[in-house]
Amino acid sequence: MEALAVRLSHLDSQAEGAIRVVMFYDTLMRRRVDLPALARASAVLAECVTGIRLHSTGRAIRVSSDGREASTPPSPASTTASITLDEEEIGTVWLERSSTPGSLDELMLDRLALAAAAVVERYGPARTTMADPALVELVISSDSDEAARARALRLLGFAADLPVRVIAVRSQLPLDKIGCLVCPGRPVKAAPLADVGVILATREDLARFPAGVRAGIGAAESPDRSWREARTALRFTTPREPVIRYADLGALSLLAEIPQDTARENTDVAAIVRLADNPEDLETLDAYCATGSLRRAADLLHLHHSSVSRRLEQIGKTLGFELTQPTGLVRAGLALTTWRLLDG
């Protein structure tokens, strides 16, 4: 490949040079090279810094004429061309030539842009947020080997050096809409999997989750472990706290490991089961456990604190312990959370 580039750089005939440029990129496309290899070959051919940038990632690949990553600060582009896929501009290619643009520079960039579009179409990232569920399952499955996982991530459009966050979602809203909202301007893919939606993202913004969405966000770097964490965090969500990061659960995540039969046999959890028949009492207890204060719970419920106090006194009798004591508050909070985890 380098030998061909050297010969092309010494051609005198512009027509023959143009044919050779076309043949050069046809060869690269037949070899199914990726974007970094395409940039390296083009930089050697052009004998100047060559760049490729995709709008979906915002990251630029810049390679100098020796085929290595360019270490110099970016210079103004001497020639540019748009990468177009399905009649949509998805990126840009350019040359940073310090001298006058060469006679074949425009042709070369046209071919480079076509080759880059072919790479994107073959390996990703695709323009849509919705992804093939089979690929997503390969990424998050504990049965996948690392090679298969890496290939699936590449096909989905995620760069190898970027960590991928896994989010488990339950919502009536379209998954692609949620994905675009919580991860604007960055790679994000979504797919339904069994009873839960899966979103793969490089970064997420908790404040952008729309109302009505329940979401658990994994913390681990490994996607399969992050998926398990995301499913666990989703189980802890409530109407009051609909989006939860697994990392924020801390020791509470251990409650998800308790066998359900064991949890049901616990006297405090059994008392919460009985209390659940009265939604008003359950809401009062939830507000008190969330705030740890009678007056703040009253503010949250829009009630007078004396009314909340009477309710808590009655709830304490049902539970069998004093709620206003520190140990009582801890017991109630653990029992309430454990009850919510029953049956998912």
Short mmCIF file of the C-alpha atoms (twelve columns), coordinates in Angstrom:
data_MODEL
# 
_entry.id   MODEL 
# 
loop_
_atom_site.group_PDB 
_atom_site.id 
_atom_site.type_symbol 
_atom_site.label_atom_id 
_atom_site.label_alt_id 
_atom_site.label_comp_id 
_atom_site.label_asym_id 
_atom_site.label_seq_id 
_atom_site.Cartn_x 
_atom_site.Cartn_y 
_atom_site.Cartn_z 
_atom_site.pdbx_PDB_model_num 
ATOM 1   C CA . MET A 1   0.000   0.000   0.000   1 
ATOM 2   C CA . GLU A 2   2.820   2.401   0.935   1 
ATOM 3   C CA . ALA A 3   4.702   1.461   -2.234  1 
ATOM 4   C CA . LEU A 4   1.697   2.379   -4.340  1 
ATOM 5   C CA . ALA A 5   1.417   5.691   -2.511  1 
ATOM 6   C CA . VAL A 6   5.073   6.464   -3.260  1 
ATOM 7   C CA . ARG A 7   4.611   5.732   -6.963  1 
ATOM 8   C CA . LEU A 8   1.502   7.914   -7.099  1 
ATOM 9   C CA . SER A 9   3.385   10.848  -5.583  1 
ATOM 10  C CA . HIS A 10  5.837   10.838  -8.501  1 
ATOM 11  C CA . LEU A 11  3.360   10.593  -11.369 1 
ATOM 12  C CA . ASP A 12  3.563   13.366  -13.968 1 
ATOM 13  C CA . SER A 13  0.386   12.562  -15.845 1 
ATOM 14  C CA . GLN A 14  -2.672  14.033  -14.113 1 
ATOM 15  C CA . ALA A 15  -5.017  11.673  -15.946 1 
ATOM 16  C CA . GLU A 16  -3.015  8.610   -15.014 1 
ATOM 17  C CA . GLY A 17  -2.718  9.932   -11.473 1 
ATOM 18  C CA . ALA A 18  -6.483  10.280  -11.228 1 
ATOM 19  C CA . ILE A 19  -6.967  6.690   -12.336 1 
ATOM 20  C CA . ARG A 20  -4.405  5.535   -9.802  1 
ATOM 21  C CA . VAL A 21  -6.152  7.441   -7.001  1 
ATOM 22  C CA . VAL A 22  -9.448  5.748   -7.862  1 
ATOM 23  C CA . MET A 23  -7.736  2.337   -7.945  1 
ATOM 24  C CA . PHE A 24  -6.006  3.086   -4.652  1 
ATOM 25  C CA . TYR A 25  -9.307  3.687   -2.821  1 
ATOM 26  C CA . ASP A 26  -11.028 0.803   -4.568  1 
ATOM 27  C CA . THR A 27  -8.302  -1.436  -3.157  1 
ATOM 28  C CA . LEU A 28  -8.772  -0.019  0.345   1 
ATOM 29  C CA . MET A 29  -12.527 -0.589  0.197   1 
ATOM 30  C CA . ARG A 30  -12.067 -4.173  -0.973  1 
ATOM 31  C CA . ARG A 31  -9.759  -4.763  1.989   1 
ATOM 32  C CA . ARG A 32  -12.512 -3.503  4.335   1 
ATOM 33  C CA . VAL A 33  -10.188 -1.222  6.278   1 
ATOM 34  C CA . ASP A 34  -11.478 0.790   9.239   1 
ATOM 35  C CA . LEU A 35  -11.403 4.580   9.587   1 
ATOM 36  C CA . PRO A 36  -7.948  4.841   11.258  1 
ATOM 37  C CA . ALA A 37  -6.392  2.664   8.523   1 
ATOM 38  C CA . LEU A 38  -8.156  4.722   5.885   1 
ATOM 39  C CA . ALA A 39  -6.771  7.930   7.380   1 
ATOM 40  C CA . ARG A 40  -3.235  6.488   7.573   1 
ATOM 41  C CA . ALA A 41  -3.230  5.346   3.952   1 
ATOM 42  C CA . SER A 42  -4.621  8.690   2.777   1 
ATOM 43  C CA . ALA A 43  -2.045  10.696  4.738   1 
ATOM 44  C CA . VAL A 44  0.808   8.696   3.202   1 
ATOM 45  C CA . LEU A 45  -0.696  9.186   -0.253  1 
ATOM 46  C CA . ALA A 46  -1.264  12.931  0.197   1 
ATOM 47  C CA . GLU A 47  2.070   13.477  1.971   1 
ATOM 48  C CA . CYS A 48  0.376   15.784  4.489   1 
ATOM 49  C CA . VAL A 49  -1.844  15.621  7.563   1 
ATOM 50  C CA . THR A 50  -5.198  14.046  6.721   1 
ATOM 51  C CA . GLY A 51  -8.283  14.132  8.942   1 
ATOM 52  C CA . ILE A 52  -11.611 12.327  9.325   1 
ATOM 53  C CA . ARG A 53  -14.374 13.445  11.679  1 
ATOM 54  C CA . LEU A 54  -17.858 11.932  12.181  1 
ATOM 55  C CA . HIS A 55  -20.586 14.231  13.498  1 
ATOM 56  C CA . SER A 56  -22.032 11.405  15.641  1 
ATOM 57  C CA . THR A 57  -18.889 11.061  17.761  1 
ATOM 58  C CA . GLY A 58  -17.330 14.521  17.406  1 
ATOM 59  C CA . ARG A 59  -13.885 12.912  17.545  1 
ATOM 60  C CA . ALA A 60  -11.287 13.643  14.867  1 
ATOM 61  C CA . ILE A 61  -8.757  11.194  13.451  1 
ATOM 62  C CA . ARG A 62  -5.668  13.146  12.311  1 
ATOM 63  C CA . VAL A 63  -2.719  11.329  10.759  1 
ATOM 64  C CA . SER A 64  0.569   12.821  9.535   1 
ATOM 65  C CA . SER A 65  2.373   11.872  6.325   1 
ATOM 66  C CA . ASP A 66  4.462   9.221   8.111   1 
ATOM 67  C CA . GLY A 67  1.309   7.281   8.959   1 
ATOM 68  C CA . ARG A 68  1.358   8.168   12.655  1 
ATOM 69  C CA . GLU A 69  -1.172  10.088  14.719  1 
ATOM 70  C CA . ALA A 70  -0.579  13.793  14.132  1 
ATOM 71  C CA . SER A 71  1.050   15.412  17.165  1 
ATOM 72  C CA . THR A 72  1.034   18.968  15.827  1 
ATOM 73  C CA . PRO A 73  -1.869  21.361  16.546  1 
ATOM 74  C CA . PRO A 74  -4.530  21.332  13.814  1 
ATOM 75  C CA . SER A 75  -3.824  23.677  10.901  1 
ATOM 76  C CA . PRO A 76  -6.457  25.289  8.660   1 
ATOM 77  C CA . ALA A 77  -7.734  22.757  6.144   1 
ATOM 78  C CA . SER A 78  -6.432  23.311  2.625   1 
ATOM 79  C CA . THR A 79  -9.161  21.126  1.100   1 
ATOM 80  C CA . THR A 80  -12.306 19.603  2.602   1 
ATOM 81  C CA . ALA A 81  -15.106 17.270  1.538   1 
ATOM 82  C CA . SER A 82  -18.294 16.049  3.193   1 
ATOM 83  C CA . ILE A 83  -18.963 12.413  4.083   1 
ATOM 84  C CA . THR A 84  -22.509 11.636  2.927   1 
ATOM 85  C CA . LEU A 85  -24.595 8.567   3.697   1 
ATOM 86  C CA . ASP A 86  -28.199 8.145   2.560   1 
ATOM 87  C CA . GLU A 87  -28.208 11.778  1.372   1 
ATOM 88  C CA . GLU A 88  -27.265 13.022  4.846   1 
ATOM 89  C CA . GLU A 89  -23.952 14.636  5.770   1 
ATOM 90  C CA . ILE A 90  -22.466 12.489  8.533   1 
ATOM 91  C CA . GLY A 91  -18.932 13.861  8.704   1 
ATOM 92  C CA . THR A 92  -15.992 15.627  7.070   1 
ATOM 93  C CA . VAL A 93  -12.594 14.724  5.600   1 
ATOM 94  C CA . TRP A 94  -9.814  17.211  5.009   1 
ATOM 95  C CA . LEU A 95  -6.166  17.832  4.155   1 
ATOM 96  C CA . GLU A 96  -3.877  20.160  6.074   1 
ATOM 97  C CA . ARG A 97  -1.413  20.998  3.304   1 
ATOM 98  C CA . SER A 98  0.926   23.889  4.094   1 
ATOM 99  C CA . SER A 99  1.537   24.584  0.396   1 
ATOM 100 C CA . THR A 100 -0.864  25.160  -2.506  1 
ATOM 101 C CA . PRO A 101 -3.434  22.339  -2.833  1 
ATOM 102 C CA . GLY A 102 -2.371  19.630  -5.274  1 
ATOM 103 C CA . SER A 103 -4.148  19.036  -8.555  1 
ATOM 104 C CA . LEU A 104 -5.515  15.702  -7.308  1 
ATOM 105 C CA . ASP A 105 -6.450  16.811  -3.799  1 
ATOM 106 C CA . GLU A 106 -10.151 17.287  -4.531  1 
ATOM 107 C CA . LEU A 107 -10.409 13.919  -6.293  1 
ATOM 108 C CA . MET A 108 -8.558  12.226  -3.462  1 
ATOM 109 C CA . LEU A 109 -10.877 13.697  -0.816  1 
ATOM 110 C CA . ASP A 110 -13.944 12.740  -2.850  1 
ATOM 111 C CA . ARG A 111 -12.741 9.133   -2.892  1 
ATOM 112 C CA . LEU A 112 -11.764 9.291   0.780   1 
ATOM 113 C CA . ALA A 113 -15.240 10.567  1.665   1 
ATOM 114 C CA . LEU A 114 -16.863 7.735   -0.306  1 
ATOM 115 C CA . ALA A 115 -14.638 5.166   1.370   1 
ATOM 116 C CA . ALA A 116 -15.379 6.622   4.837   1 
ATOM 117 C CA . ALA A 117 -19.117 6.448   4.155   1 
ATOM 118 C CA . ALA A 118 -18.729 2.792   3.157   1 
ATOM 119 C CA . VAL A 119 -16.867 2.058   6.412   1 
ATOM 120 C CA . VAL A 120 -19.579 3.763   8.483   1 
ATOM 121 C CA . GLU A 121 -22.313 1.870   6.660   1 
ATOM 122 C CA . ARG A 122 -20.504 -1.430  7.244   1 
ATOM 123 C CA . TYR A 123 -19.268 -1.002  10.801  1 
ATOM 124 C CA . GLY A 124 -21.296 1.903   12.230  1 
ATOM 125 C CA . PRO A 125 -22.094 4.171   13.828  1 
ATOM 126 C CA . ALA A 126 -25.522 4.023   12.242  1 
ATOM 127 C CA . ARG A 127 -27.574 7.187   12.117  1 
ATOM 128 C CA . THR A 128 -30.498 5.794   14.062  1 
ATOM 129 C CA . THR A 129 -30.680 5.349   17.808  1 
ATOM 130 C CA . MET A 130 -32.551 2.034   17.647  1 
ATOM 131 C CA . ALA A 131 -30.219 -0.927  17.276  1 
ATOM 132 C CA . ASP A 132 -30.382 -4.612  16.418  1 
ATOM 133 C CA . PRO A 133 -31.457 -6.318  19.688  1 
ATOM 134 C CA . ALA A 134 -29.168 -9.257  18.881  1 
ATOM 135 C CA . LEU A 135 -26.118 -6.959  18.845  1 
ATOM 136 C CA . VAL A 136 -27.173 -5.272  22.084  1 
ATOM 137 C CA . GLU A 137 -27.662 -8.659  23.727  1 
ATOM 138 C CA . LEU A 138 -24.150 -9.674  22.625  1 
ATOM 139 C CA . VAL A 139 -22.783 -6.570  24.349  1 
ATOM 140 C CA . ILE A 140 -24.525 -7.096  27.694  1 
ATOM 141 C CA . SER A 141 -24.625 -10.893 27.905  1 
ATOM 142 C CA . SER A 142 -22.347 -12.572 30.446  1 
ATOM 143 C CA . ASP A 143 -22.011 -15.477 28.002  1 
ATOM 144 C CA . SER A 144 -20.298 -13.325 25.333  1 
ATOM 145 C CA . ASP A 145 -16.527 -13.512 24.997  1 
ATOM 146 C CA . GLU A 146 -14.571 -10.268 24.829  1 
ATOM 147 C CA . ALA A 147 -13.891 -10.550 21.094  1 
ATOM 148 C CA . ALA A 148 -17.607 -10.923 20.284  1 
ATOM 149 C CA . ARG A 149 -18.479 -8.089  22.668  1 
ATOM 150 C CA . ALA A 150 -15.883 -5.764  21.117  1 
ATOM 151 C CA . ARG A 151 -17.093 -6.555  17.616  1 
ATOM 152 C CA . ALA A 152 -20.729 -5.915  18.575  1 
ATOM 153 C CA . LEU A 153 -19.784 -2.564  20.119  1 
ATOM 154 C CA . ARG A 154 -17.884 -1.630  16.980  1 
ATOM 155 C CA . LEU A 155 -20.847 -2.552  14.784  1 
ATOM 156 C CA . LEU A 156 -23.054 -0.412  17.020  1 
ATOM 157 C CA . GLY A 157 -20.689 2.530   16.503  1 
ATOM 158 C CA . PHE A 158 -18.906 2.770   19.849  1 
ATOM 159 C CA . ALA A 159 -15.201 3.552   19.820  1 
ATOM 160 C CA . ALA A 160 -12.959 1.004   21.558  1 
ATOM 161 C CA . ASP A 161 -11.490 3.589   23.936  1 
ATOM 162 C CA . LEU A 162 -14.817 4.970   25.201  1 
ATOM 163 C CA . PRO A 163 -16.562 3.428   28.240  1 
ATOM 164 C CA . VAL A 164 -20.158 2.394   27.605  1 
ATOM 165 C CA . ARG A 165 -22.834 2.896   30.258  1 
ATOM 166 C CA . VAL A 166 -25.765 0.476   30.342  1 
ATOM 167 C CA . ILE A 167 -29.211 1.777   31.323  1 
ATOM 168 C CA . ALA A 168 -32.252 -0.407  32.036  1 
ATOM 169 C CA . VAL A 169 -35.525 1.373   31.258  1 
ATOM 170 C CA . ARG A 170 -39.245 0.864   31.757  1 
ATOM 171 C CA . SER A 171 -41.453 3.392   30.012  1 
ATOM 172 C CA . GLN A 172 -44.329 3.848   27.616  1 
ATOM 173 C CA . LEU A 173 -42.244 6.363   25.658  1 
ATOM 174 C CA . PRO A 174 -40.258 5.242   22.576  1 
ATOM 175 C CA . LEU A 175 -36.759 4.077   23.530  1 
ATOM 176 C CA . ASP A 176 -35.079 6.070   20.764  1 
ATOM 177 C CA . LYS A 177 -36.653 9.277   22.069  1 
ATOM 178 C CA . ILE A 178 -35.407 8.563   25.598  1 
ATOM 179 C CA . GLY A 179 -31.927 7.724   24.327  1 
ATOM 180 C CA . CYS A 180 -31.606 10.939  22.343  1 
ATOM 181 C CA . LEU A 181 -32.833 13.000  25.298  1 
ATOM 182 C CA . VAL A 182 -30.509 11.583  27.952  1 
ATOM 183 C CA . CYS A 183 -27.410 11.402  25.771  1 
ATOM 184 C CA . PRO A 184 -27.521 14.358  23.351  1 
ATOM 185 C CA . GLY A 185 -24.746 14.722  20.796  1 
ATOM 186 C CA . ARG A 186 -23.004 11.469  21.751  1 
ATOM 187 C CA . PRO A 187 -23.186 7.840   20.610  1 
ATOM 188 C CA . VAL A 188 -26.279 6.144   22.006  1 
ATOM 189 C CA . LYS A 189 -28.130 2.959   21.020  1 
ATOM 190 C CA . ALA A 190 -31.349 1.449   22.315  1 
ATOM 191 C CA . ALA A 191 -33.198 -1.830  21.934  1 
ATOM 192 C CA . PRO A 192 -36.041 -3.680  23.676  1 
ATOM 193 C CA . LEU A 193 -34.962 -6.842  25.472  1 
ATOM 194 C CA . ALA A 194 -37.607 -9.067  27.054  1 
ATOM 195 C CA . ASP A 195 -39.568 -6.873  29.486  1 
ATOM 196 C CA . VAL A 196 -36.958 -4.100  29.758  1 
ATOM 197 C CA . GLY A 197 -35.545 -1.508  27.387  1 
ATOM 198 C CA . VAL A 198 -31.768 -1.267  27.078  1 
ATOM 199 C CA . ILE A 199 -29.886 1.953   26.355  1 
ATOM 200 C CA . LEU A 200 -26.148 1.951   25.678  1 
ATOM 201 C CA . ALA A 201 -24.567 5.378   26.058  1 
ATOM 202 C CA . THR A 202 -21.162 6.933   26.600  1 
ATOM 203 C CA . ARG A 203 -22.635 9.481   28.997  1 
ATOM 204 C CA . GLU A 204 -26.057 10.265  30.442  1 
ATOM 205 C CA . ASP A 205 -27.765 13.280  31.977  1 
ATOM 206 C CA . LEU A 206 -30.131 12.366  34.823  1 
ATOM 207 C CA . ALA A 207 -31.943 15.689  34.553  1 
ATOM 208 C CA . ARG A 208 -32.989 14.903  30.972  1 
ATOM 209 C CA . PHE A 209 -34.956 11.730  31.715  1 
ATOM 210 C CA . PRO A 210 -38.586 12.553  30.855  1 
ATOM 211 C CA . ALA A 211 -41.427 12.151  33.317  1 
ATOM 212 C CA . GLY A 212 -42.904 8.680   33.541  1 
ATOM 213 C CA . VAL A 213 -39.619 6.892   32.865  1 
ATOM 214 C CA . ARG A 214 -38.125 4.433   35.354  1 
ATOM 215 C CA . ALA A 215 -34.401 3.867   34.798  1 
ATOM 216 C CA . GLY A 216 -31.521 2.095   36.497  1 
ATOM 217 C CA . ILE A 217 -27.965 3.036   35.492  1 
ATOM 218 C CA . GLY A 218 -25.071 0.595   35.797  1 
ATOM 219 C CA . ALA A 219 -21.672 1.684   37.069  1 
ATOM 220 C CA . ALA A 220 -19.222 -1.031  35.998  1 
ATOM 221 C CA . GLU A 221 -16.931 -0.616  32.989  1 
ATOM 222 C CA . SER A 222 -17.740 -4.113  31.744  1 
ATOM 223 C CA . PRO A 223 -21.101 -3.921  29.879  1 
ATOM 224 C CA . ASP A 224 -22.309 -7.311  31.110  1 
ATOM 225 C CA . ARG A 225 -21.740 -6.375  34.743  1 
ATOM 226 C CA . SER A 226 -23.117 -2.882  34.129  1 
ATOM 227 C CA . TRP A 227 -26.296 -4.492  32.765  1 
ATOM 228 C CA . ARG A 228 -26.756 -6.541  35.924  1 
ATOM 229 C CA . GLU A 229 -26.223 -3.412  38.006  1 
ATOM 230 C CA . ALA A 230 -28.684 -1.448  35.867  1 
ATOM 231 C CA . ARG A 231 -31.373 -4.109  36.338  1 
ATOM 232 C CA . THR A 232 -30.776 -4.051  40.089  1 
ATOM 233 C CA . ALA A 233 -30.941 -0.240  40.239  1 
ATOM 234 C CA . LEU A 234 -34.190 -0.323  38.239  1 
ATOM 235 C CA . ARG A 235 -35.755 -2.487  40.960  1 
ATOM 236 C CA . PHE A 236 -35.075 0.244   43.535  1 
ATOM 237 C CA . THR A 237 -36.838 3.007   41.562  1 
ATOM 238 C CA . THR A 238 -40.021 4.580   42.900  1 
ATOM 239 C CA . PRO A 239 -42.413 7.299   41.716  1 
ATOM 240 C CA . ARG A 240 -40.551 9.623   44.080  1 
ATOM 241 C CA . GLU A 241 -37.131 8.524   42.772  1 
ATOM 242 C CA . PRO A 242 -37.673 7.206   39.216  1 
ATOM 243 C CA . VAL A 243 -34.009 7.224   38.102  1 
ATOM 244 C CA . ILE A 244 -31.298 5.588   40.206  1 
ATOM 245 C CA . ARG A 245 -27.580 5.046   39.657  1 
ATOM 246 C CA . TYR A 246 -26.324 1.734   40.971  1 
ATOM 247 C CA . ALA A 247 -23.279 3.531   42.355  1 
ATOM 248 C CA . ASP A 248 -25.558 5.598   44.621  1 
ATOM 249 C CA . LEU A 249 -27.144 2.523   46.236  1 
ATOM 250 C CA . GLY A 250 -24.058 1.562   48.198  1 
ATOM 251 C CA . ALA A 251 -24.832 -1.098  50.808  1 
ATOM 252 C CA . LEU A 252 -28.546 -0.938  49.932  1 
ATOM 253 C CA . SER A 253 -27.795 -3.001  46.814  1 
ATOM 254 C CA . LEU A 254 -27.223 -5.974  49.137  1 
ATOM 255 C CA . LEU A 255 -30.977 -6.067  49.800  1 
ATOM 256 C CA . ALA A 256 -31.489 -7.195  46.207  1 
ATOM 257 C CA . GLU A 257 -29.491 -10.359 46.997  1 
ATOM 258 C CA . ILE A 258 -31.904 -11.526 49.720  1 
ATOM 259 C CA . PRO A 259 -34.037 -14.500 48.557  1 
ATOM 260 C CA . GLN A 260 -37.662 -13.431 48.233  1 
ATOM 261 C CA . ASP A 261 -38.966 -16.221 50.459  1 
ATOM 262 C CA . THR A 262 -36.596 -15.081 53.192  1 
ATOM 263 C CA . ALA A 263 -37.716 -11.469 52.759  1 
ATOM 264 C CA . ARG A 264 -41.410 -12.388 53.019  1 
ATOM 265 C CA . GLU A 265 -40.829 -14.305 56.244  1 
ATOM 266 C CA . ASN A 266 -39.300 -11.250 57.938  1 
ATOM 267 C CA . THR A 267 -41.755 -9.751  60.430  1 
ATOM 268 C CA . ASP A 268 -41.037 -6.137  59.430  1 
ATOM 269 C CA . VAL A 269 -41.541 -6.885  55.726  1 
ATOM 270 C CA . ALA A 270 -44.710 -8.852  56.493  1 
ATOM 271 C CA . ALA A 271 -46.014 -5.798  58.388  1 
ATOM 272 C CA . ILE A 272 -45.338 -3.598  55.328  1 
ATOM 273 C CA . VAL A 273 -47.321 -6.085  53.214  1 
ATOM 274 C CA . ARG A 274 -50.302 -5.573  55.541  1 
ATOM 275 C CA . LEU A 275 -49.768 -1.794  55.514  1 
ATOM 276 C CA . ALA A 276 -49.790 -1.736  51.706  1 
ATOM 277 C CA . ASP A 277 -53.545 -2.309  51.754  1 
ATOM 278 C CA . ASN A 278 -53.844 1.325   52.868  1 
ATOM 279 C CA . PRO A 279 -52.199 3.572   50.213  1 
ATOM 280 C CA . GLU A 280 -52.490 6.642   52.456  1 
ATOM 281 C CA . ASP A 281 -50.462 5.020   55.238  1 
ATOM 282 C CA . LEU A 282 -47.937 3.677   52.755  1 
ATOM 283 C CA . GLU A 283 -47.440 7.152   51.257  1 
ATOM 284 C CA . THR A 284 -46.993 8.652   54.725  1 
ATOM 285 C CA . LEU A 285 -44.401 6.070   55.700  1 
ATOM 286 C CA . ASP A 286 -42.579 6.546   52.392  1 
ATOM 287 C CA . ALA A 287 -42.407 10.322  52.890  1 
ATOM 288 C CA . TYR A 288 -41.172 9.923   56.459  1 
ATOM 289 C CA . CYS A 289 -38.474 7.399   55.483  1 
ATOM 290 C CA . ALA A 290 -37.382 9.592   52.559  1 
ATOM 291 C CA . THR A 291 -37.031 12.752  54.670  1 
ATOM 292 C CA . GLY A 292 -36.207 11.389  58.118  1 
ATOM 293 C CA . SER A 293 -38.206 14.255  59.589  1 
ATOM 294 C CA . LEU A 294 -41.846 14.560  60.665  1 
ATOM 295 C CA . ARG A 295 -42.079 18.213  59.579  1 
ATOM 296 C CA . ARG A 296 -40.343 17.665  56.207  1 
ATOM 297 C CA . ALA A 297 -42.612 14.692  55.578  1 
ATOM 298 C CA . ALA A 298 -45.617 16.921  56.356  1 
ATOM 299 C CA . ASP A 299 -44.364 19.495  53.841  1 
ATOM 300 C CA . LEU A 300 -43.913 16.769  51.239  1 
ATOM 301 C CA . LEU A 301 -47.447 15.462  51.842  1 
ATOM 302 C CA . HIS A 302 -48.950 18.977  52.109  1 
ATOM 303 C CA . LEU A 303 -50.383 18.126  55.552  1 
ATOM 304 C CA . HIS A 304 -50.117 19.631  59.023  1 
ATOM 305 C CA . HIS A 305 -47.363 18.002  61.049  1 
ATOM 306 C CA . SER A 306 -49.841 16.989  63.756  1 
ATOM 307 C CA . SER A 307 -51.803 14.976  61.169  1 
ATOM 308 C CA . VAL A 308 -48.641 13.229  60.048  1 
ATOM 309 C CA . SER A 309 -47.702 12.562  63.669  1 
ATOM 310 C CA . ARG A 310 -51.029 10.817  64.299  1 
ATOM 311 C CA . ARG A 311 -50.629 8.737   61.159  1 
ATOM 312 C CA . LEU A 312 -47.113 7.682   62.123  1 
ATOM 313 C CA . GLU A 313 -48.269 6.704   65.584  1 
ATOM 314 C CA . GLN A 314 -50.912 4.417   64.067  1 
ATOM 315 C CA . ILE A 315 -48.444 3.037   61.493  1 
ATOM 316 C CA . GLY A 316 -45.994 2.291   64.310  1 
ATOM 317 C CA . LYS A 317 -48.634 0.164   66.036  1 
ATOM 318 C CA . THR A 318 -49.155 -1.790  62.820  1 
ATOM 319 C CA . LEU A 319 -45.421 -2.326  62.383  1 
ATOM 320 C CA . GLY A 320 -44.875 -3.152  66.025  1 
ATOM 321 C CA . PHE A 321 -42.169 -0.586  66.817  1 
ATOM 322 C CA . GLU A 322 -41.769 3.149   67.464  1 
ATOM 323 C CA . LEU A 323 -41.092 5.004   64.202  1 
ATOM 324 C CA . THR A 324 -39.818 8.210   65.795  1 
ATOM 325 C CA . GLN A 325 -36.850 6.373   67.314  1 
ATOM 326 C CA . PRO A 326 -33.650 6.219   65.155  1 
ATOM 327 C CA . THR A 327 -33.691 2.410   65.082  1 
ATOM 328 C CA . GLY A 328 -37.367 2.451   64.165  1 
ATOM 329 C CA . LEU A 329 -36.730 4.731   61.209  1 
ATOM 330 C CA . VAL A 330 -33.921 2.464   59.966  1 
ATOM 331 C CA . ARG A 331 -36.068 -0.664  60.352  1 
ATOM 332 C CA . ALA A 332 -38.986 0.937   58.524  1 
ATOM 333 C CA . GLY A 333 -36.779 2.149   55.672  1 
ATOM 334 C CA . LEU A 334 -35.152 -1.256  55.180  1 
ATOM 335 C CA . ALA A 335 -38.481 -3.072  55.380  1 
ATOM 336 C CA . LEU A 336 -40.129 -0.698  52.920  1 
ATOM 337 C CA . THR A 337 -37.276 -1.035  50.436  1 
ATOM 338 C CA . THR A 338 -37.184 -4.814  50.767  1 
ATOM 339 C CA . TRP A 339 -40.953 -4.987  50.213  1 
ATOM 340 C CA . ARG A 340 -40.584 -2.994  46.995  1 
ATOM 341 C CA . LEU A 341 -37.998 -5.489  45.737  1 
ATOM 342 C CA . LEU A 342 -40.415 -8.408  46.102  1 
ATOM 343 C CA . ASP A 343 -41.395 -9.799  42.686  1 
ATOM 344 C CA . GLY A 344 -39.290 -7.122  40.943  1 
# 
